[in-house]
PDB file of C-alpha atoms and ligand atoms in Angstrom:
ATOM      1  CA  MET A   1      28.502 -33.426  36.696  1.00  0.00           C
ATOM      2  CA  ARG A   2      25.404 -33.948  34.438  1.00  0.00           C
ATOM      3  CA  LEU A   3      26.254 -34.187  30.805  1.00  0.00           C
ATOM      4  CA  PRO A   4      24.183 -32.283  28.182  1.00  0.00           C
ATOM      5  CA  CYS A   5      21.587 -34.504  26.707  1.00  0.00           C
ATOM      6  CA  LEU A   6      23.373 -35.074  23.416  1.00  0.00           C
ATOM      7  CA  LEU A   7      26.665 -36.062  25.045  1.00  0.00           C
ATOM      8  CA  GLN A   8      25.086 -38.790  27.027  1.00  0.00           C
ATOM      9  CA  PRO A   9      25.917 -42.358  25.936  1.00  0.00           C
ATOM     10  CA  GLY A  10      24.085 -43.549  22.836  1.00  0.00           C
ATOM     11  CA  ILE A  11      22.027 -40.414  22.454  1.00  0.00           C
ATOM     12  CA  LEU A  12      24.367 -38.704  19.815  1.00  0.00           C
ATOM     13  CA  LYS A  13      24.454 -41.825  17.835  1.00  0.00           C
ATOM     14  CA  GLU A  14      20.873 -41.953  17.639  1.00  0.00           C
ATOM     15  CA  ALA A  15      20.564 -38.306  16.723  1.00  0.00           C
ATOM     16  CA  ILE A  16      23.077 -38.834  13.782  1.00  0.00           C
ATOM     17  CA  LYS A  17      21.057 -41.893  12.533  1.00  0.00           C
ATOM     18  CA  ALA A  18      17.859 -39.875  12.694  1.00  0.00           C
ATOM     19  CA  ILE A  19      19.211 -36.988  10.536  1.00  0.00           C
ATOM     20  CA  PHE A  20      19.636 -39.742   7.754  1.00  0.00           C
ATOM     21  CA  LYS A  21      16.623 -42.060   8.481  1.00  0.00           C
ATOM     22  CA  GLY A  22      14.067 -39.285   9.301  1.00  0.00           C
ATOM     23  CA  PRO A  23      12.039 -39.088  12.399  1.00  0.00           C
ATOM     24  CA  TYR A  24      10.417 -42.276  13.973  1.00  0.00           C
ATOM     25  CA  THR A  25       7.145 -40.639  14.643  1.00  0.00           C
ATOM     26  CA  THR A  26       4.465 -40.581  11.760  1.00  0.00           C
ATOM     27  CA  LYS A  27       2.481 -37.552  10.579  1.00  0.00           C
ATOM     28  CA  PHE A  28      -0.953 -39.018  11.630  1.00  0.00           C
ATOM     29  CA  PRO A  29      -3.670 -37.674  11.551  1.00  0.00           C
ATOM     30  CA  PHE A  30      -2.442 -35.456   8.718  1.00  0.00           C
ATOM     31  CA  LYS A  31      -1.077 -38.502   6.869  1.00  0.00           C
ATOM     32  CA  PRO A  32      -2.732 -41.931   7.094  1.00  0.00           C
ATOM     33  CA  HIS A  33      -0.767 -44.183   9.325  1.00  0.00           C
ATOM     34  CA  GLU A  34       0.466 -47.419   7.806  1.00  0.00           C
ATOM     35  CA  PRO A  35       0.281 -50.241  10.567  1.00  0.00           C
ATOM     36  CA  PHE A  36       3.212 -52.667  10.724  1.00  0.00           C
ATOM     37  CA  GLU A  37       2.801 -56.258   9.247  1.00  0.00           C
ATOM     38  CA  ARG A  38       0.468 -58.500  11.434  1.00  0.00           C
ATOM     39  CA  PHE A  39      -1.157 -55.536  12.922  1.00  0.00           C
ATOM     40  CA  ARG A  40      -4.409 -56.594  14.703  1.00  0.00           C
ATOM     41  CA  GLY A  41      -7.058 -54.234  13.512  1.00  0.00           C
ATOM     42  CA  LYS A  42     -10.796 -54.481  12.744  1.00  0.00           C
ATOM     43  CA  PRO A  43     -11.901 -58.241  12.306  1.00  0.00           C
ATOM     44  CA  GLU A  44     -13.786 -58.700   9.072  1.00  0.00           C
ATOM     45  CA  PHE A  45     -15.904 -61.708   7.829  1.00  0.00           C
ATOM     46  CA  HIS A  46     -15.034 -62.840   4.245  1.00  0.00           C
ATOM     47  CA  ALA A  47     -18.414 -64.446   3.324  1.00  0.00           C
ATOM     48  CA  GLU A  48     -17.167 -66.504   0.550  1.00  0.00           C
ATOM     49  CA  ASP A  49     -14.523 -68.359   2.823  1.00  0.00           C
ATOM     50  CA  CYS A  50     -16.746 -68.588   5.804  1.00  0.00           C
ATOM     51  CA  ILE A  51     -18.521 -71.812   6.228  1.00  0.00           C
ATOM     52  CA  GLY A  52     -20.742 -70.733   9.156  1.00  0.00           C
ATOM     53  CA  CYS A  53     -19.329 -73.207  11.675  1.00  0.00           C
ATOM     54  CA  GLY A  54     -19.408 -70.865  14.621  1.00  0.00           C
ATOM     55  CA  ALA A  55     -16.027 -71.634  15.937  1.00  0.00           C
ATOM     56  CA  CYS A  56     -15.182 -67.891  16.183  1.00  0.00           C
ATOM     57  CA  PHE A  57     -18.356 -67.202  18.110  1.00  0.00           C
ATOM     58  CA  GLN A  58     -17.329 -69.954  20.396  1.00  0.00           C
ATOM     59  CA  VAL A  59     -13.854 -68.660  21.063  1.00  0.00           C
ATOM     60  CA  CYS A  60     -14.340 -65.045  21.257  1.00  0.00           C
ATOM     61  CA  PRO A  61     -13.527 -63.819  24.856  1.00  0.00           C
ATOM     62  CA  ALA A  62     -15.129 -60.509  24.602  1.00  0.00           C
ATOM     63  CA  LYS A  63     -18.473 -61.931  23.209  1.00  0.00           C
ATOM     64  CA  ALA A  64     -18.123 -59.547  20.310  1.00  0.00           C
ATOM     65  CA  ILE A  65     -19.242 -62.215  17.840  1.00  0.00           C
ATOM     66  CA  GLU A  66     -22.998 -63.270  17.854  1.00  0.00           C
ATOM     67  CA  MET A  67     -24.546 -66.203  16.149  1.00  0.00           C
ATOM     68  CA  LYS A  68     -28.367 -66.619  15.626  1.00  0.00           C
ATOM     69  CA  ASP A  69     -30.202 -69.432  13.744  1.00  0.00           C
ATOM     70  CA  ILE A  70     -33.444 -68.104  12.562  1.00  0.00           C
ATOM     71  CA  GLY A  71     -35.362 -70.629  10.527  1.00  0.00           C
ATOM     72  CA  ASN A  72     -33.004 -71.971   7.902  1.00  0.00           C
ATOM     73  CA  LYS A  73     -30.514 -69.020   8.260  1.00  0.00           C
ATOM     74  CA  ARG A  74     -27.324 -68.725  10.377  1.00  0.00           C
ATOM     75  CA  ILE A  75     -26.661 -65.007  11.067  1.00  0.00           C
ATOM     76  CA  LEU A  76     -23.166 -64.332  12.365  1.00  0.00           C
ATOM     77  CA  THR A  77     -22.472 -60.677  13.493  1.00  0.00           C
ATOM     78  CA  VAL A  78     -19.191 -59.196  14.669  1.00  0.00           C
ATOM     79  CA  HIS A  79     -19.612 -56.162  16.948  1.00  0.00           C
ATOM     80  CA  TRP A  80     -16.498 -53.952  16.603  1.00  0.00           C
ATOM     81  CA  ASP A  81     -17.517 -51.795  19.547  1.00  0.00           C
ATOM     82  CA  LEU A  82     -17.042 -54.874  21.775  1.00  0.00           C
ATOM     83  CA  CYS A  83     -13.919 -56.407  20.097  1.00  0.00           C
ATOM     84  CA  ILE A  84     -10.536 -56.427  21.977  1.00  0.00           C
ATOM     85  CA  PHE A  85      -8.680 -57.308  18.704  1.00  0.00           C
ATOM     86  CA  CYS A  86      -7.142 -60.456  20.287  1.00  0.00           C
ATOM     87  CA  GLY A  87      -7.140 -62.234  17.166  1.00  0.00           C
ATOM     88  CA  ASN A  88      -8.627 -65.565  18.667  1.00  0.00           C
ATOM     89  CA  CYS A  89     -11.421 -65.662  16.021  1.00  0.00           C
ATOM     90  CA  GLN A  90      -9.008 -65.671  13.057  1.00  0.00           C
ATOM     91  CA  ALA A  91      -6.531 -68.230  14.889  1.00  0.00           C
ATOM     92  CA  ASN A  92      -9.349 -70.667  15.515  1.00  0.00           C
ATOM     93  CA  CYS A  93     -11.360 -70.197  12.047  1.00  0.00           C
ATOM     94  CA  LEU A  94     -11.819 -73.523  10.480  1.00  0.00           C
ATOM     95  CA  THR A  95     -10.875 -72.345   6.955  1.00  0.00           C
ATOM     96  CA  GLU A  96      -8.382 -69.711   8.279  1.00  0.00           C
ATOM     97  CA  LYS A  97      -9.790 -67.109   5.921  1.00  0.00           C
ATOM     98  CA  GLY A  98     -13.332 -66.746   7.057  1.00  0.00           C
ATOM     99  CA  ILE A  99     -12.569 -63.888   9.435  1.00  0.00           C
ATOM    100  CA  VAL A 100      -9.463 -61.913   9.199  1.00  0.00           C
ATOM    101  CA  LEU A 101      -8.085 -59.127  11.299  1.00  0.00           C
ATOM    102  CA  SER A 102      -7.743 -56.053   8.812  1.00  0.00           C
ATOM    103  CA  LYS A 103      -5.161 -53.247   9.404  1.00  0.00           C
ATOM    104  CA  GLU A 104      -8.073 -50.797  10.014  1.00  0.00           C
ATOM    105  CA  PHE A 105      -7.886 -49.175  13.616  1.00  0.00           C
ATOM    106  CA  ASP A 106      -9.592 -45.771  13.247  1.00  0.00           C
ATOM    107  CA  LEU A 107     -12.990 -46.893  14.336  1.00  0.00           C
ATOM    108  CA  ALA A 108     -13.883 -43.703  16.249  1.00  0.00           C
ATOM    109  CA  THR A 109     -17.392 -42.480  15.250  1.00  0.00           C
ATOM    110  CA  THR A 110     -19.836 -39.836  16.131  1.00  0.00           C
ATOM    111  CA  GLU A 111     -22.859 -42.337  15.193  1.00  0.00           C
ATOM    112  CA  LYS A 112     -24.216 -44.927  17.558  1.00  0.00           C
ATOM    113  CA  ARG A 113     -21.679 -47.538  18.552  1.00  0.00           C
ATOM    114  CA  GLU A 114     -24.556 -50.273  18.022  1.00  0.00           C
ATOM    115  CA  ASP A 115     -23.985 -49.546  14.280  1.00  0.00           C
ATOM    116  CA  LEU A 116     -20.406 -50.718  14.389  1.00  0.00           C
ATOM    117  CA  TYR A 117     -20.889 -54.273  13.097  1.00  0.00           C
ATOM    118  CA  GLN A 118     -20.783 -56.567  10.138  1.00  0.00           C
ATOM    119  CA  SER A 119     -23.372 -59.364   9.551  1.00  0.00           C
ATOM    120  CA  ILE A 120     -23.190 -62.373   7.084  1.00  0.00           C
ATOM    121  CA  GLU A 121     -25.791 -65.164   6.561  1.00  0.00           C
ATOM    122  CA  LYS A 122     -25.336 -68.734   5.869  1.00  0.00           C
ATOM    123  CA  GLU A 123     -28.057 -71.297   4.801  1.00  0.00           C
ATOM    124  CA  LEU A 124     -28.656 -74.158   7.142  1.00  0.00           C
ATOM    125  CA  ILE A 125     -29.579 -77.708   5.964  1.00  0.00           C
ATOM    126  CA  GLN A 126     -32.457 -79.069   8.013  1.00  0.00           C
ATOM    127  CA  CYS A 127     -33.689 -82.666   9.042  1.00  0.00           C
ATOM    128  CA  SER A 128     -36.132 -84.059   6.478  1.00  0.00           C
ATOM    129  CA  PHE A 129     -38.558 -85.070   9.252  1.00  0.00           C
ATOM    130  CA  CYS A 130     -38.364 -82.736  12.330  1.00  0.00           C
ATOM    131  CA  LYS A 131     -36.879 -79.743  10.513  1.00  0.00           C
ATOM    132  CA  GLU A 132     -34.234 -79.357  13.181  1.00  0.00           C
ATOM    133  CA  ASN A 133     -31.315 -77.425  11.970  1.00  0.00           C
ATOM    134  CA  ILE A 134     -28.258 -79.720  11.327  1.00  0.00           C
ATOM    135  CA  ALA A 135     -25.401 -77.560   9.927  1.00  0.00           C
ATOM    136  CA  PRO A 136     -24.817 -74.860   7.528  1.00  0.00           C
ATOM    137  CA  SER A 137     -24.673 -76.138   3.875  1.00  0.00           C
ATOM    138  CA  ALA A 138     -21.239 -74.558   3.271  1.00  0.00           C
ATOM    139  CA  GLN A 139     -19.893 -76.402   6.324  1.00  0.00           C
ATOM    140  CA  LEU A 140     -21.376 -79.752   5.186  1.00  0.00           C
ATOM    141  CA  ALA A 141     -19.785 -79.176   1.657  1.00  0.00           C
ATOM    142  CA  TRP A 142     -16.397 -78.175   3.310  1.00  0.00           C
ATOM    143  CA  VAL A 143     -16.445 -81.520   5.333  1.00  0.00           C
ATOM    144  CA  ALA A 144     -17.435 -83.497   2.510  1.00  0.00           C
ATOM    145  CA  LYS A 145     -14.628 -82.099   0.471  1.00  0.00           C
ATOM    146  CA  LYS A 146     -12.026 -82.800   3.263  1.00  0.00           C
ATOM    147  CA  LEU A 147     -13.306 -86.563   3.770  1.00  0.00           C
ATOM    148  CA  GLY A 148     -13.074 -87.430   0.067  1.00  0.00           C
ATOM    149  CA  THR A 149     -14.380 -90.951  -0.470  1.00  0.00           C
ATOM    150  CA  MET A 150     -14.871 -91.360   3.364  1.00  0.00           C
ATOM    151  CA  VAL A 151     -18.244 -89.096   2.807  1.00  0.00           C
ATOM    152  CA  PHE A 152     -20.012 -92.253   1.999  1.00  0.00           C
ATOM    153  CA  SER A 153     -19.738 -93.459   5.446  1.00  0.00           C
ATOM    154  CA  ASN A 154     -22.327 -91.105   6.606  1.00  0.00           C
ATOM    155  CA  THR A 155     -25.772 -91.202   4.844  1.00  0.00           C
ATOM    156  CA  SER A 156     -26.824 -87.582   5.397  1.00  0.00           C
ATOM    157  CA  LEU A 157     -23.350 -86.308   4.427  1.00  0.00           C
ATOM    158  CA  MET A 158     -23.239 -88.604   1.315  1.00  0.00           C
ATOM    159  CA  LEU A 159     -26.813 -87.465   0.169  1.00  0.00           C
ATOM    160  CA  PHE A 160     -25.868 -83.914   0.629  1.00  0.00           C
ATOM    161  CA  TYR A 161     -22.527 -84.367  -1.424  1.00  0.00           C
ATOM    162  CA  LEU A 162     -24.380 -86.161  -4.322  1.00  0.00           C
ATOM    163  CA  ALA A 163     -27.044 -83.575  -4.516  1.00  0.00           C
ATOM    164  CA  GLU A 164     -24.356 -80.886  -4.645  1.00  0.00           C
ATOM    165  CA  GLU A 165     -22.762 -82.881  -7.616  1.00  0.00           C
ATOM    166  CA  ASN A 166     -26.348 -83.183  -9.158  1.00  0.00           C
ATOM    167  CA  LEU A 167     -25.977 -87.037  -8.897  1.00  0.00           C
ATOM    168  CA  THR A 168     -29.363 -87.153  -6.819  1.00  0.00           C
ATOM    169  CA  GLU A 169     -32.123 -84.913  -5.543  1.00  0.00           C
ATOM    170  CA  ILE A 170     -32.755 -84.295  -1.861  1.00  0.00           C
ATOM    171  CA  LYS A 171     -36.215 -85.747  -1.241  1.00  0.00           C
ATOM    172  CA  GLY A 172     -39.150 -83.420  -0.310  1.00  0.00           C
ATOM    173  CA  LEU A 173     -40.890 -83.394   2.964  1.00  0.00           C
ATOM    174  CA  PRO A 174     -42.360 -86.866   3.823  1.00  0.00           C
ATOM    175  CA  ASP A 175     -46.047 -87.179   4.730  1.00  0.00           C
ATOM    176  CA  LYS A 176     -45.683 -88.333   8.226  1.00  0.00           C
ATOM    177  CA  GLU A 177     -43.698 -86.907  11.287  1.00  0.00           C
ATOM    178  CA  THR A 178     -41.329 -89.701  12.179  1.00  0.00           C
ATOM    179  CA  PRO A 179     -39.245 -92.058  10.107  1.00  0.00           C
ATOM    180  CA  THR A 180     -40.617 -95.481  10.043  1.00  0.00           C
ATOM    181  CA  LEU A 181     -39.577 -97.152   6.790  1.00  0.00           C
ATOM    182  CA  ARG A 182     -36.180 -98.593   5.901  1.00  0.00           C
ATOM    183  CA  SER A 183     -36.320 -96.351   2.823  1.00  0.00           C
ATOM    184  CA  ASP A 184     -36.502 -93.132   5.335  1.00  0.00           C
ATOM    185  CA  ARG A 185     -32.993 -93.781   6.226  1.00  0.00           C
ATOM    186  CA  PHE A 186     -31.923 -92.399   2.873  1.00  0.00           C
ATOM    187  CA  ARG A 187     -32.887 -88.862   3.841  1.00  0.00           C
ATOM    188  CA  ILE A 188     -30.958 -86.162   5.464  1.00  0.00           C
ATOM    189  CA  LEU A 189     -31.664 -86.649   9.038  1.00  0.00           C
ATOM    190  CA  CYS A 190     -30.816 -85.115  12.508  1.00  0.00           C
ATOM    191  CA  PRO A 191     -29.047 -87.650  14.783  1.00  0.00           C
ATOM    192  CA  LYS A 192     -32.608 -87.976  16.889  1.00  0.00           C
ATOM    193  CA  CYS A 193     -34.465 -88.927  13.642  1.00  0.00           C
ATOM    194  CA  ARG A 194     -31.817 -91.144  12.445  1.00  0.00           C
ATOM    195  CA  ARG A 195     -32.051 -93.131  15.562  1.00  0.00           C
ATOM    196  CA  GLU A 196     -35.606 -93.463  15.162  1.00  0.00           C
ATOM    197  CA  ALA A 197     -35.304 -94.561  11.627  1.00  0.00           C
ATOM    198  CA  VAL A 198     -32.884 -97.179  12.445  1.00  0.00           C
ATOM    199  CA  LEU A 199     -35.005 -98.496  15.529  1.00  0.00           C
ATOM    200  CA  LYS A 200     -38.428 -98.424  13.822  1.00  0.00           C
ATOM    201  CA  SER A 201     -37.684 -99.500  10.321  1.00  0.00           C
TER     202      SER A 201
HETATM  203  S1  SF4 B 301     -10.362 -60.272  17.641  1.00  0.00           S
HETATM  204 FE1  SF4 B 301     -10.918 -61.196  19.573  1.00  0.00          FE
HETATM  205  S2  SF4 B 301     -12.523 -59.883  20.864  1.00  0.00           S
HETATM  206 FE2  SF4 B 301     -12.361 -59.447  18.524  1.00  0.00          FE
HETATM  207  S3  SF4 B 301     -14.020 -60.630  17.546  1.00  0.00           S
HETATM  208 FE3  SF4 B 301     -12.162 -61.714  17.267  1.00  0.00          FE
HETATM  209  S4  SF4 B 301     -11.958 -63.205  19.058  1.00  0.00           S
HETATM  210 FE4  SF4 B 301     -13.497 -61.603  19.498  1.00  0.00          FE
HETATM  211  S1  SF4 B 302     -15.655 -70.376   9.028  1.00  0.00           S
HETATM  212 FE1  SF4 B 302     -14.446 -69.040  10.364  1.00  0.00          FE
HETATM  213  S2  SF4 B 302     -15.510 -67.084  10.420  1.00  0.00           S
HETATM  214 FE2  SF4 B 302     -16.831 -68.453   9.460  1.00  0.00          FE
HETATM  215  S3  SF4 B 302     -17.986 -69.235  11.271  1.00  0.00           S
HETATM  216 FE3  SF4 B 302     -16.427 -70.746  11.085  1.00  0.00          FE
HETATM  217  S4  SF4 B 302     -14.806 -69.913  12.614  1.00  0.00           S
HETATM  218 FE4  SF4 B 302     -16.343 -68.113  12.037  1.00  0.00          FE
END
């Protein structure tokens, strides 16, 4: 014989517990739902902690993060309409705080889905000769801090670090297109121009 629902094993116990603890369901949408700890909601850039390295762009499986270098600016954009909330970007962020998944999940809109994005800009350091972009200045500063005294083993990084500390000035544009003098080595250079500087000087 089939027992009434409340008399089935475990059900009565759960029903009594629910009297004291209250219902398991939430009152959403009448009351905001509070997601649980470590909930993976909308990813957001935190400009002050992002160094513009682009690791999040590289690892995003849904191609929801876009990275464009325009002139001396790097623009990073996260498109929430493409995001699958996997958390890869946060897990692989160099600073661990540059992009963080928030608890926000209610992204439905009657506006255009293309408007669901957040962009941040980072300044890029360029080669003194060919103007090729080298890396974001925030990333160089972060690497220099991590390296400590070892920063003096890389000329471009050392010059950048000393300029940041107001101990030297970054030299202006040279009046020639390729480095030829020994002194040209003491400029911020891309790998190609540094090779030329070493070979020709
Ligand atoms: S959570 Fe996943 S899909 Fe969304 S932006 Fe980050 S890496 Fe891309
Ligand atoms: S610091 Fe983090 S958020 Fe910024 S570009 Fe690098 S991986 Fe992305």
